[in-house]
Coordinates of C-alpha atoms and ligand atoms in Angstrom, one line a residue:
X1 CA -0.1 -0.1 -0.1
X2 CA 1.5 3.2 -1.4
X3 CA 1.8 5.9 1.3
X4 CA 1.6 3.5 4.4
X5 CA 5.1 2.0 3.7
X6 CA 7.5 4.5 4.6
X7 CA 9.0 5.0 8.0
X8 CA 8.1 8.0 9.9
X9 CA 10.1 11.0 8.4
X10 CA 10.8 12.7 11.8
X11 CA 12.3 10.8 14.9
X12 CA 10.0 9.9 17.8
X13 CA 9.7 13.1 19.8
X14 CA 9.2 11.2 22.9
X15 CA 12.0 8.7 22.7
X16 CA 14.8 9.0 24.9
X17 CA 17.0 7.8 22.3
X18 CA 20.2 10.1 21.3
X19 CA 18.7 11.8 18.2
X20 CA 22.0 12.1 16.7
X21 CA 22.2 8.3 16.5
X22 CA 21.4 7.4 12.9
X23 CA 21.5 3.7 13.2
X24 CA 18.3 1.9 13.2
X25 CA 18.4 -1.4 15.1
X26 CA 15.6 -3.1 13.3
X27 CA 17.3 -2.4 10.1
X28 CA 20.5 -4.1 10.7
X29 CA 20.7 -7.3 8.1
X30 CA 20.5 -10.4 9.9
X31 CA 21.5 -13.6 8.4
X32 CA 18.8 -16.2 9.0
X33 CA 18.4 -19.9 8.7
X34 CA 16.6 -21.4 5.9
X35 CA 12.9 -21.8 5.5
X36 CA 12.7 -23.7 2.4
X37 CA 9.5 -23.1 0.3
X38 CA 8.0 -26.4 -1.2
X39 CA 4.6 -27.4 -2.7
X40 CA 3.3 -29.5 -5.1
X41 CA 2.5 -27.1 -7.9
X42 CA 2.4 -28.2 -11.3
X43 CA 2.8 -24.8 -12.4
X44 CA 6.4 -24.8 -13.8
X45 CA 6.5 -20.8 -13.3
X46 CA 6.2 -21.2 -9.7
X47 CA 8.3 -24.2 -9.0
X48 CA 10.9 -22.8 -11.3
X49 CA 11.0 -19.8 -9.4
X50 CA 13.0 -21.6 -6.4
X51 CA 16.2 -20.3 -5.3
X52 CA 19.6 -21.8 -4.6
X53 CA 21.9 -20.8 -2.0
X54 CA 25.0 -20.3 -3.9
X55 CA 23.2 -17.8 -6.1
X56 CA 20.5 -16.6 -3.8
X57 CA 22.0 -16.4 -0.2
X58 CA 19.6 -13.9 0.7
X59 CA 15.9 -13.9 0.0
X60 CA 13.0 -12.3 1.9
X61 CA 10.9 -14.8 4.0
X62 CA 8.1 -12.2 4.2
X63 CA 5.7 -11.7 1.4
X64 CA 7.1 -10.5 -1.6
X65 CA 6.3 -7.2 -1.2
X66 CA 4.9 -4.8 -3.7
X67 CA 7.0 -4.1 -6.9
X68 CA 8.8 -1.3 -5.6
X69 CA 10.3 -3.2 -2.6
X70 CA 11.3 -5.8 -5.0
X71 CA 13.1 -3.4 -7.4
X72 CA 14.9 -1.9 -4.6
X73 CA 15.9 -5.0 -2.5
X74 CA 19.6 -6.2 -3.5
X75 CA 18.2 -9.4 -2.2
X76 CA 15.8 -10.0 -5.1
X77 CA 18.3 -9.0 -7.8
X78 CA 20.6 -11.5 -6.4
X79 CA 18.0 -14.3 -6.5
X80 CA 16.9 -13.9 -10.1
X81 CA 18.2 -16.7 -12.1
X82 CA 18.4 -19.2 -9.6
X83 CA 17.4 -23.0 -9.0
X84 CA 16.3 -24.4 -5.8
X85 CA 18.1 -26.2 -3.0
X86 CA 16.6 -26.6 0.3
X87 CA 19.3 -25.2 2.7
X88 CA 19.8 -21.7 2.0
X89 CA 19.9 -18.4 4.1
X90 CA 17.6 -15.6 4.2
X91 CA 17.7 -12.4 5.7
X92 CA 15.0 -9.9 6.4
X93 CA 14.4 -7.9 3.4
X94 CA 14.8 -4.1 3.8
X95 CA 12.9 -2.2 4.2
X96 CA 10.1 -4.1 6.1
X97 CA 8.1 -5.7 3.6
X98 CA 4.7 -7.5 3.8
X99 CA 2.3 -4.6 4.3
X100 CA -0.9 -6.1 5.0
X101 CA -3.3 -4.5 2.8
X102 CA -1.5 -4.2 -0.4
X103 CA -3.0 -7.4 -1.4
X104 CA -6.0 -5.3 -2.6
X105 CA -3.9 -3.1 -4.8
X106 CA -2.2 -6.0 -6.4
X107 CA -5.6 -7.6 -7.3
X108 CA -6.7 -4.3 -8.4
X109 CA -4.3 -4.1 -10.8
X110 CA -4.8 -7.5 -12.0
X111 CA -8.5 -7.4 -12.1
X112 CA -8.7 -3.7 -13.3
X113 CA -10.1 -0.9 -11.5
X114 CA -13.9 -1.9 -12.8
X115 CA -13.9 -5.3 -11.1
X116 CA -12.9 -4.0 -7.7
X117 CA -15.1 -0.8 -7.9
X118 CA -18.0 -2.5 -6.4
X119 CA -16.6 -2.2 -3.1
X120 CA -16.0 1.3 -3.5
X121 CA -12.7 1.3 -1.6
X122 CA -10.2 4.0 -2.8
X123 CA -6.7 2.7 -3.0
X124 CA -4.9 3.5 0.2
X125 CA -2.6 6.3 -0.5
X126 CA -4.9 8.0 -2.7
X127 CA -6.5 10.9 -1.4
X128 CA -10.0 11.3 -1.7
X129 CA -10.7 14.3 -3.8
X130 CA -12.3 17.1 -2.1
X131 CA -13.1 15.4 1.0
X132 CA -12.0 16.8 4.1
X133 CA -11.1 14.0 6.4
X134 CA -12.0 14.2 10.2
X135 CA -9.0 12.8 11.9
X136 CA -10.4 13.3 15.4
X137 CA -10.9 10.2 17.2
X138 CA -12.4 11.4 20.5
X139 CA -9.2 9.8 22.5
X140 CA -7.6 11.5 25.4
X141 CA -5.2 14.3 24.5
X142 CA -3.2 13.6 27.9
X143 CA -0.6 11.0 26.7
X144 CA 2.5 13.0 27.5
X145 CA 1.0 13.9 31.0
X146 CA 0.1 10.3 31.7
X147 CA 3.2 8.4 30.1
X148 CA 6.9 8.8 29.6
X149 CA 7.5 7.3 26.3
X150 CA 10.9 5.6 25.8
X151 CA 12.7 3.8 22.9
X152 CA 11.2 2.3 19.7
X153 CA 10.8 -1.6 20.3
X154 CA 9.5 -2.4 17.0
X155 CA 7.9 -1.1 13.8
X156 CA 5.3 -2.0 10.9
X157 CA 3.9 -0.3 8.0
X158 CA 1.4 1.9 9.5
X159 CA 2.9 2.3 12.7
X160 CA 6.0 2.2 15.1
X161 CA 6.0 1.2 18.9
X162 CA 7.8 2.3 21.7
X163 CA 8.3 1.3 25.3
X164 CA 6.9 3.5 27.9
X165 CA 5.9 4.0 31.6
X166 CA 2.7 5.4 33.2
X167 CA 3.8 8.2 35.4
X168 CA 0.5 8.3 37.6
X169 CA -2.7 6.8 38.1
X170 CA -3.8 3.2 38.8
X171 CA -1.0 2.0 36.5
X172 CA 1.8 4.3 37.8
X173 CA 5.3 2.6 37.3
X174 CA 3.8 0.0 34.6
X175 CA 5.8 -0.7 31.7
X176 CA 3.7 -0.4 28.4
X177 CA 4.2 -0.4 25.0
X178 CA 2.7 2.5 22.7
X179 CA 2.0 2.0 19.0
X180 CA 2.2 5.1 17.3
X181 CA 0.3 5.5 14.1
X182 CA 0.8 8.9 12.4
X183 CA -2.4 10.6 11.2
X184 CA -0.6 11.8 8.0
X185 CA -0.6 8.2 7.0
X186 CA -4.4 8.1 7.2
X187 CA -5.1 9.5 3.7
X188 CA -8.5 8.1 3.3
X189 CA -11.7 7.3 5.1
X190 CA -11.3 3.8 5.3
X191 CA -7.6 4.1 6.7
X192 CA -9.3 6.3 9.5
X193 CA -11.9 3.9 10.1
X194 CA -9.2 1.0 10.2
X195 CA -7.7 2.8 13.1
X196 CA -10.9 3.5 15.0
X197 CA -11.7 -0.1 14.5
X198 CA -8.4 -1.4 15.6
X199 CA -9.0 0.4 19.0
X200 CA -12.3 -0.5 19.2
X201 CA -11.7 -4.3 18.8
X202 CA -8.5 -4.2 21.1
X203 CA -10.6 -2.6 23.7
X204 CA -13.7 -4.9 23.3
X205 CA -11.5 -7.9 23.3
X206 CA -8.9 -7.5 26.0
X207 CA -9.0 -9.9 28.7
X208 CA -7.9 -13.3 27.2
X209 CA -4.5 -14.6 28.1
X210 CA -3.2 -14.9 24.5
X211 CA -4.4 -11.6 23.5
X212 CA -2.1 -8.5 24.1
X213 CA -3.8 -6.2 27.0
X214 CA -5.2 -2.9 25.9
X215 CA -4.8 -0.2 28.6
X216 CA -5.9 3.0 26.6
X217 CA -5.8 5.1 23.3
X218 CA -4.5 8.6 23.0
X219 CA -4.2 11.2 20.4
X220 CA -2.7 14.6 19.2
X221 CA -2.6 16.4 16.1
X222 CA 0.1 14.2 14.5
X223 CA -0.8 10.7 16.0
X224 CA -2.9 8.1 17.6
X225 CA -1.4 6.1 20.3
X226 CA -2.3 2.7 21.5
X227 CA -1.2 1.8 24.9
X228 CA -1.1 -1.9 25.5
X229 CA 1.0 -4.5 27.5
X230 CA 4.4 -4.4 26.6
X231 CA 5.7 -7.7 25.3
X232 CA 9.5 -8.0 25.5
X233 CA 10.1 -11.5 24.2
X234 CA 10.0 -10.7 20.4
X235 CA 7.9 -12.0 17.7
X236 CA 7.0 -15.4 17.0
X237 CA 8.9 -15.0 13.6
X238 CA 12.0 -14.3 14.9
X239 CA 12.0 -17.4 17.2
X240 CA 11.0 -19.6 14.2
X241 CA 13.8 -18.0 12.2
X242 CA 16.4 -18.4 14.9
X243 CA 15.6 -22.0 15.1
X244 CA 15.9 -22.8 11.4
X245 CA 12.3 -23.5 11.3
X246 CA 12.5 -26.9 13.2
X247 CA 10.1 -27.3 15.7
X248 CA 9.7 -30.8 17.3
X249 CA 5.9 -31.8 17.1
X250 CA 5.5 -30.8 21.1
X251 CA 7.1 -27.5 20.6
X252 CA 4.7 -26.8 17.6
X253 CA 1.7 -27.7 19.9
X254 CA 2.8 -25.2 22.5
X255 CA 2.5 -22.4 19.8
X256 CA -0.5 -23.8 18.2
X257 CA -2.4 -24.3 21.3
X258 CA -2.1 -20.6 22.3
X259 CA -2.7 -19.3 18.8
X260 CA -5.8 -21.4 18.2
X261 CA -7.2 -20.4 21.7
X262 CA -7.0 -16.8 21.2
X263 CA -8.4 -17.1 17.6
X264 CA -11.3 -19.3 18.7
X265 CA -11.9 -16.7 21.1
X266 CA -12.1 -13.9 18.7
X267 CA -14.3 -16.0 16.5
X268 CA -16.8 -16.5 19.3
X269 CA -16.8 -12.8 19.9
X270 CA -17.6 -12.4 16.0
X271 CA -14.3 -10.8 15.2
X272 CA -11.9 -12.0 12.4
X273 CA -8.3 -10.8 12.6
X274 CA -7.4 -11.4 9.0
X275 CA -3.5 -10.9 9.4
X276 CA -2.8 -13.8 11.3
X277 CA 1.3 -14.4 10.7
X278 CA 4.0 -15.0 13.0
X279 CA 5.0 -11.3 13.0
X280 CA 1.6 -10.6 14.8
X281 CA 2.2 -13.0 17.8
X282 CA 4.5 -11.9 20.4
X283 CA 6.4 -13.4 23.5
X284 CA 5.7 -11.4 26.6
X285 CA 9.5 -12.5 27.9
X286 CA 12.6 -13.7 26.3
X287 CA 12.1 -17.5 28.1
X288 CA 11.0 -20.0 25.9
X289 CA 8.0 -20.9 28.3
X290 CA 6.6 -17.2 28.2
X291 CA 3.0 -16.9 26.8
X292 CA 2.2 -15.7 23.2
X293 CA 0.1 -12.6 22.7
X294 CA -2.0 -11.9 19.5
X295 CA -1.3 -8.3 18.3
X296 CA -1.8 -6.0 15.4
X297 CA -5.7 -5.9 15.0
X298 CA -5.1 -3.2 12.3
X299 CA -7.0 -5.2 9.7
X300 CA -9.7 -7.0 11.8
X301 CA -13.4 -6.7 11.4
X302 CA -16.4 -7.6 12.7
X303 CA -18.1 -10.8 11.3
X304 CA -22.0 -10.8 11.5
X305 CA -23.7 -14.2 11.3
X306 CA -24.3 -15.0 7.8
X307 CA -22.3 -12.3 6.6
X308 CA -19.4 -12.5 4.0
X309 CA -16.6 -10.1 4.1
X310 CA -15.2 -9.1 0.6
X311 CA -12.2 -6.7 1.2
X312 CA -9.0 -8.4 0.1
X313 CA -6.7 -7.8 2.8
X314 CA -3.9 -9.8 4.6
X315 CA -0.4 -10.9 3.8
X316 CA 0.4 -12.8 0.6
X317 CA 1.8 -16.0 2.3
X318 CA -1.2 -16.4 4.8
X319 CA -4.1 -15.4 2.9
X320 CA -6.8 -17.7 2.3
X321 CA -8.0 -18.6 -1.2
X322 CA -11.8 -17.5 -0.4
X323 CA -10.4 -14.0 0.3
X324 CA -9.0 -13.7 -2.8
X325 CA -12.4 -14.8 -4.0
X326 CA -13.7 -12.0 -2.1
X327 CA -16.4 -14.0 0.1
X328 CA -15.0 -15.1 3.4
X329 CA -15.4 -14.9 7.1
X330 CA -13.9 -16.4 10.3
X331 CA -12.5 -19.6 8.2
X332 CA -9.8 -17.5 6.6
X333 CA -8.0 -16.7 10.0
X334 CA -7.9 -20.5 10.2
X335 CA -6.3 -21.1 7.0
X336 CA -3.3 -18.7 8.0
X337 CA -3.1 -20.8 11.2
X338 CA -2.4 -23.7 8.9
X339 CA 0.1 -22.0 7.0
X340 CA 1.7 -21.2 10.3
X341 CA 1.5 -24.9 11.5
X342 CA 3.1 -26.3 8.2
X343 CA 5.9 -23.7 8.8
X344 CA 6.6 -24.7 12.5
X345 CA 6.5 -28.3 11.6
X346 CA 8.6 -28.3 8.4
X347 CA 10.5 -24.8 8.2
X348 CA 9.1 -24.0 4.8
X349 CA 6.3 -22.1 3.5
X350 CA 3.6 -24.3 1.9
X351 CA 3.0 -21.8 -0.9
X352 CA 5.8 -20.0 -2.1
X353 CA 6.5 -18.1 -5.5
X354 CA 8.6 -15.4 -6.2
X355 CA 6.0 -12.9 -7.1
X356 CA 3.1 -11.9 -5.5
X357 CA 0.6 -13.3 -8.4
X358 CA 2.5 -16.4 -8.2
X359 CA 1.8 -17.1 -4.7
X360 CA -1.8 -16.2 -5.0
X361 CA -1.7 -18.9 -7.9
X362 CA 0.0 -21.4 -5.6
X363 CA -2.7 -20.7 -2.6
X364 CA -5.6 -21.1 -5.3
X365 CA -4.5 -24.1 -6.9
X366 CA -1.3 -26.0 -5.7
X367 CA -1.4 -28.7 -2.8
X368 CA 1.2 -28.2 -0.4
X369 CA 4.0 -30.9 -0.1
X370 CA 3.8 -33.5 2.6
X371 CA 6.1 -36.0 1.0
X372 CA 9.6 -34.1 1.4
X373 CA 11.5 -34.4 4.6
X374 CA 10.7 -34.0 7.3
X375 CA 7.0 -34.7 6.8
X376 CA 7.8 -38.5 6.2
X377 CA 8.9 -38.6 9.8
X378 CA 6.1 -36.7 11.3
X379 CA 3.1 -38.2 12.9
X380 CA 0.1 -39.0 11.0
X381 CA -2.0 -36.8 13.2
X382 CA 0.2 -33.9 12.6
X383 CA 0.0 -34.2 8.9
X384 CA -3.9 -34.7 9.2
X385 CA -4.1 -31.5 11.5
X386 CA -2.4 -29.5 8.8
X387 CA -4.3 -30.7 5.9
X388 CA -7.4 -30.0 7.8
X389 CA -6.6 -26.5 8.6
X390 CA -5.2 -26.1 4.9
X391 CA -8.5 -27.3 3.1
X392 CA -9.3 -24.9 0.3
X393 CA -12.9 -25.0 0.7
X394 CA -13.7 -22.8 3.8
X395 CA -16.9 -25.1 4.7
X396 CA -14.7 -28.0 5.0
X397 CA -12.0 -26.6 7.0
X398 CA -11.9 -27.2 10.8
X399 CA -12.4 -24.5 13.0
X400 CA -10.0 -23.0 15.7
X401 CA -12.0 -25.1 18.5
X402 CA -12.1 -28.1 16.3
X403 CA -8.3 -27.8 15.7
X404 CA -8.1 -28.0 19.6
X405 CA -10.0 -31.0 19.9
X406 CA -8.1 -32.8 16.8
X407 CA -6.4 -36.0 17.9
X408 CA -2.9 -34.4 17.4
X409 CA -3.5 -31.6 20.1
X410 CA -6.2 -32.8 22.2
X411 CA -4.1 -34.9 24.6
X412 CA -1.6 -32.0 25.0
X413 CA -1.3 -30.8 28.4
X414 CA -4.9 -30.9 29.1
X415 CA -6.1 -28.9 26.4
X416 CA -9.3 -27.0 27.1
X417 CA -11.7 -26.6 24.0
X418 CA -13.5 -23.5 23.9
X419 CA -17.1 -22.9 22.8
X420 CA -17.1 -23.0 18.9
X421 CA -19.2 -20.3 17.3
X422 CA -19.7 -23.1 14.3
X423 CA -22.0 -24.8 16.7
X424 CA -24.6 -21.8 16.5
X425 CA -24.6 -21.5 13.0
X426 CA -25.2 -25.3 12.4
X427 CA -27.8 -25.4 14.8
X428 CA -29.5 -22.5 13.3
X429 CA -29.7 -24.3 10.0
X430 CA -30.7 -27.6 11.6
X431 CA -33.6 -25.7 13.3
X432 CA -34.8 -24.3 10.3
X433 CA -34.7 -28.0 8.2
X434 CA -37.5 -30.1 7.2
X435 CA -38.3 -33.1 9.4
X436 CA -36.9 -35.2 6.7
X437 CA -33.6 -33.6 6.8
X438 CA -33.5 -33.7 10.5
X439 CA -34.0 -37.4 10.2
X440 CA -31.3 -37.8 7.3
X441 CA -28.9 -36.0 9.7
X442 CA -29.9 -38.1 12.5
X443 CA -28.8 -41.2 10.7
X444 CA -25.5 -39.5 9.7
X445 CA -24.9 -38.7 13.2
X446 CA -25.1 -42.2 14.3
X447 CA -22.3 -43.0 12.1
X448 CA -19.8 -40.6 13.8
X449 CA -16.4 -42.0 15.3
X450 CA -15.1 -41.6 18.7
X451 CA -12.9 -38.6 17.5
X452 CA -15.8 -36.7 16.0
X453 CA -18.0 -37.3 19.0
X454 CA -15.0 -36.0 21.4
X455 CA -15.5 -32.6 19.8
X456 CA -19.2 -32.7 19.9
X457 CA -19.3 -34.1 23.7
X458 CA -16.8 -31.0 24.5
X459 CA -19.3 -28.5 23.0
X460 CA -22.3 -30.0 24.4
X461 CA -21.0 -30.1 27.9
X462 CA -19.9 -26.3 27.5
X463 CA -23.6 -25.5 27.0
X464 CA -25.1 -28.1 29.7
X465 CA -24.3 -26.6 33.1
X466 CA -27.0 -28.8 34.8
X467 CA -25.4 -32.2 33.5
X468 CA -28.6 -33.5 33.2
X469 CA -28.3 -34.6 29.6
X470 CA -30.3 -32.1 27.8
X471 CA -29.7 -28.2 26.7
X472 CA -32.2 -25.2 26.7
X473 CA -32.3 -22.0 24.7
X474 CA -31.6 -20.5 28.2
X475 CA -28.5 -22.7 28.6
X476 CA -27.2 -21.6 25.3
X477 CA -27.9 -18.0 26.3
X478 CA -26.0 -18.2 29.4
X479 CA -22.9 -20.1 28.0
X480 CA -22.7 -17.3 25.3
X481 CA -23.0 -14.8 27.9
X482 CA -20.2 -16.3 30.1
X483 CA -17.8 -15.9 27.2
X484 CA -19.1 -12.7 25.8
X485 CA -17.3 -9.2 25.4
X486 CA -18.4 -6.1 24.1
X487 CA -17.5 -7.2 20.6
X488 CA -20.4 -9.6 20.6
X489 CA -22.7 -6.4 20.4
X490 CA -21.1 -5.1 17.4
X491 CA -21.0 -8.5 15.5
X492 CA -24.8 -9.3 16.4
X493 CA -24.1 -12.7 17.8
X494 CA -27.0 -12.1 19.7
X495 CA -29.0 -12.5 16.3
X496 CA -27.8 -15.8 16.3
X497 CA -29.6 -16.8 19.7
X498 CA -32.6 -15.1 18.5
X499 CA -32.4 -17.6 15.5
X500 CA -32.6 -20.5 17.7
X501 CA -35.9 -19.4 19.2
X502 CA -37.7 -22.6 18.1
X503 CA -35.6 -24.4 21.2
X504 CA -37.6 -22.1 23.4
X505 CA -40.3 -24.5 24.5
X506 CA -38.3 -27.6 24.3
X507 CA -35.1 -29.3 25.3
X508 CA -32.4 -30.8 23.0
X509 CA -30.5 -33.9 23.9
X510 CA -27.2 -35.2 22.9
X511 CA -28.3 -37.4 20.4
X512 CA -30.4 -34.6 18.7
X513 CA -27.2 -32.5 19.4
X514 CA -25.2 -34.4 17.4
X515 CA -27.4 -34.1 14.5
X516 CA -27.7 -30.4 14.8
X517 CA -24.0 -29.6 15.2
X518 CA -22.5 -31.8 13.0
X519 CA -21.1 -30.3 9.7
X520 CA -21.9 -32.4 6.6
X521 CA -19.3 -30.4 4.6
X522 CA -16.5 -31.4 7.0
X523 CA -17.4 -35.1 7.1
X524 CA -17.4 -34.9 3.2
X525 CA -13.9 -33.7 3.3
X526 CA -12.8 -37.0 5.0
X527 CA -11.5 -40.3 2.9
X528 CA -14.0 -42.0 5.0
X529 CA -17.0 -39.9 3.6
X530 CA -18.5 -42.6 1.3
X531 CA -18.7 -45.1 4.1
X532 CA -20.3 -42.7 6.6
X533 CA -22.8 -41.8 3.8
X534 CA -23.6 -45.2 2.6
X535 CA -24.0 -46.4 6.1
X536 CA -26.2 -43.4 7.1
X537 CA -28.4 -44.3 4.3
X538 CA -28.9 -47.7 5.6
X539 CA -30.0 -46.5 8.8
X540 CA -32.0 -43.9 7.1
X541 CA -33.8 -46.6 5.0
X542 CA -34.8 -48.5 8.0
X543 CA -35.9 -45.7 10.0
X544 CA -36.9 -42.5 8.3
X545 CA -37.1 -43.2 4.6
X546 CA -40.7 -43.1 3.1
X547 CA -42.5 -42.9 -0.2
X548 CA -42.5 -39.4 -1.2
X549 CA -43.8 -37.4 -4.3
X550 CA -41.6 -34.8 -6.1
X551 CA -44.0 -32.1 -5.2
X552 CA -44.0 -32.9 -1.7
X553 CA -40.3 -33.4 -1.4
X554 CA -39.9 -30.1 -3.2
X555 CA -41.8 -28.5 -0.5
X556 CA -39.9 -30.2 2.2
X557 CA -36.8 -28.7 0.6
X558 CA -38.5 -25.3 0.2
X559 CA -37.9 -25.2 -3.5
X560 CA -40.0 -22.6 -5.4
X561 CA -42.2 -22.8 -8.3
X562 CA -39.6 -21.7 -10.8
X563 CA -37.7 -24.7 -10.3
X564 CA -38.5 -27.5 -13.1
X565 CA -39.0 -30.1 -10.4
X566 CA -39.3 -33.2 -12.6
X567 CA -36.0 -32.5 -14.2
X568 CA -34.1 -31.5 -11.2
X569 CA -35.4 -34.0 -8.6
X570 CA -36.0 -37.0 -10.8
X571 CA -32.9 -38.9 -9.6
X572 CA -33.8 -38.1 -6.1
X573 CA -36.6 -40.6 -5.8
X574 CA -36.1 -44.3 -6.2
X575 CA -38.4 -45.5 -9.2
X576 CA -39.2 -48.8 -7.5
X577 CA -40.7 -47.6 -4.4
X578 CA -40.9 -44.0 -4.5
X579 CA -38.6 -43.5 -1.6
X580 CA -35.5 -41.4 -1.2
X581 CA -32.7 -42.5 -3.4
X582 CA -28.9 -42.5 -2.1
X583 CA -28.3 -39.5 -4.4
X584 CA -31.5 -37.7 -3.0
X585 CA -30.5 -38.6 0.5
X586 CA -26.7 -37.2 0.2
X587 CA -28.3 -34.0 -1.3
X588 CA -30.9 -33.7 1.3
X589 CA -28.2 -33.8 4.0
X590 CA -26.4 -30.9 2.5
X591 CA -29.8 -29.0 2.7
X592 CA -30.9 -27.4 -0.6
X593 CA -32.7 -24.5 -1.5
X594 CA -33.9 -22.7 -4.8
X595 CA -30.6 -20.9 -5.0
X596 CA -28.6 -24.2 -5.2
X597 CA -30.6 -25.0 -8.4
X598 CA -30.5 -21.5 -9.8
X599 CA -26.7 -21.7 -9.4
X600 CA -26.5 -25.1 -11.2
Ligands
LIG701 N1 2.8 -4.7 22.7 C1 3.8 -4.7 22.1 N2 5.0 -5.0 22.6 C2 6.2 -4.9 22.2 N3 6.4 -4.6 20.8 C3 5.2 -4.5 20.1 C4 3.9 -4.6 20.8 N4 3.2 -4.2 19.5 C5 3.9 -4.1 18.7 N5 5.1 -4.1 18.8 C6 6.1 -4.0 17.6 O1 5.9 -3.2 16.8 C7 5.7 -3.7 15.6 C8 4.6 -3.3 14.8 O2 3.3 -3.4 15.4 P1 2.2 -3.9 14.6 O3 2.2 -4.9 14.1 O4 0.9 -3.5 15.3 O5 2.1 -2.5 13.5 P2 1.7 -2.3 12.0 O6 2.2 -0.8 11.7 O7 0.2 -2.6 12.2 O8 2.4 -3.5 11.2 P3 2.0 -4.1 9.9 O9 2.9 -3.7 9.1 O10 2.5 -5.8 10.1 O11 0.7 -4.0 9.5 C9 5.3 -5.4 16.0 O12 5.8 -6.2 14.7 C10 6.3 -5.7 17.1 O13 7.5 -6.0 16.8
LIG702 CA1 2.1 -6.5 12.4
LIG703 CA1 -1.2 -4.0 11.0

C-alpha cells in the first residue's frame, strides 16, 4: 500500500534515544536460517522460481512485497536466476516488507479498476478528492502527562511501537508499549476507519490470556497512540527463524494451542483478525515458556452471522483462497493458522513463489507438499491436522475450536476446548430444516467416530451446566454470555441466539445435538465420507425413509415454483418404491434451496 509503507520522516519526539544516533537497530541485516519453500504445484513458473543457496544467499521470508520493494531490494536482484536447494539462508528484507493491505492493490491491478469498484474502496494512499477527512478520534489528549515514552521497540507499515511507563494513576510505574500511528498516513476515510476499528476491537476483546492487553488510546494532532501491554520476548517469527524453522511436534503444539485459543475466542466474539502471521504474535518475555500474545488488530473486522466479508486484505503467504475470491469469514483466519502450523513443523512455506501473483496462484491451485523431509517422519496426526487447516474449501476446513480437539492436539497438556461459534451456525440451519432432513442428519450422526464425538461432547458439556443430559435455549444464552465481550454487540451474535428461538419450548438431548451440530461439509472432506454416507443411508432406510412424491419433496426442501421439479428431482426418488434414493439422501443432507438449483 502506497503511502503506508514508509518510515516516519521525523524521529519519535518522545523517545529518549540519542537523536544523533542515525542507526536503526531494526534495519540491521540479519542472516537467518533457511525456511525452504516447497509445494506440489504443477505450475512450472511457480516451481521454477525456487532459489539456490549459492546464487541467492538472501531472500525475503516475508511476503514478496509490492513491486517497488522488490526492485529496490538487493536481495531480490541476486535471487533472479536461481534454482532450488533446500538449505539456503535468508535475511530480512529491507525496508520491512509485507504490508498487509497491499494485496488489494495488487488484485486491483490484476482485475482492473472496474472489477474492484464494487466495494468502493479507494486505493490506500490516494487522497479522496475534495473530501475533508476528519481525523479526530475522541481519544484523550493526555499522553505526555500520563506516560513517559521511551525507545522504539518495533515497527510496522502503519506505525512504530515504543516502550513507555505510566507516570501516574492506577497503573503508575507500569511498563507498557505504545503503538504510534501517524495521522499523516491516514489519507483515506477507510484508513481512518481502520484505526478506529483497531482500537475498538482491542478495547472490546482484551481479557484473553493470549491477547495483548489494551490500556488506553490517546491522540494529538500528529498521531494516534495505542497503549498496551509490553511484550518483551519478540515476535514468533524471530523465534522460528532463529531455530531454522525446526520445531519438534510438541514445541509446535505449544505455539498452536495458544494461537488456536485466542483465535477461537475472537471468532466466538464475531471478530476476524485477517492478518494472522508469525510477525503478529509476540512473546511476553525472552524465556521459551513465556506466553504468546496476538497483536495488530489493524485489519480486523466484525463478522456478523451469515455475512461474508469481501475486502481483500492480509499478507500474501497467509491469505486464504476464499479471501482472493472475495467472500469469506472467520475460516480465513484458520487457513492462516494452517500456514503457520506448516511452517512450524517443516520450516518451509506451503505456498511460495517469487512474485505475489505466483503466491496467489499457488494458494488457489497448488497442494502443499507433505512428501518431502521432514514430513515422512512426522506423525500421521500432525499431517492430518495441517491438511485439515489448509483445506481450500472453507466449509470443509476445521474451525479453531475443532483444531484444539483434533487428535494431534487434544491430549497435549490437558487442552481445554472453547465454545465454537460454528455450533450455533449449524444449529440454526438444523432448526430451520424439514423433518426429512433432520431424520437424514440423525442417521448420519449415528455413524460418527469417537474422534468426531469427542468434539461434540466437549461442546455439549460447555452448553449443559446442569449435566442432566439436555440443553435449553437459556443454557445456550448463558454459555454465550459467560464468554461475551463488548465485541459481540457489534458482531450481533445475539441475532444468532434469536434464530434458535424454536428451542424455546423444548430441550435438546445429546443425540439430537449431534445431528444438529455436525457439519456435513466437513465430513464430506474425509476419506471415509463414502462409508459414512452409505452407512447413514442404510440407517435412514430402516428408520426415516418413506415414499414421497416430487411435489412434497420440493416443499420439504422449500423449492420455489420456478424450479423445473421433475427435471432436477427426478434422480432423487427411487423409481421402484418412490422413496428417497441415495443421491437424494446425500443432497438432502447438504440442505438445498432454490438458490442451489439456480446456481447449478
Ligand atoms: N505490545 C507490544 N509490545 C512490544 N512490541 C510491540 C507491541 N506491539 C507491537 N510491537 C512491535 O511493533 C511492531 C509493529 O506493530 P504492529 O504490527 O501492530 O504495527 P503495524 O504498523 O500494524 O504493522 P504491519 O505492517 O504488520 O501492519 C510489531 O511487529 C512488534 O515488533
Ligand atoms: Ca504487524
Ligand atoms: Ca497492522
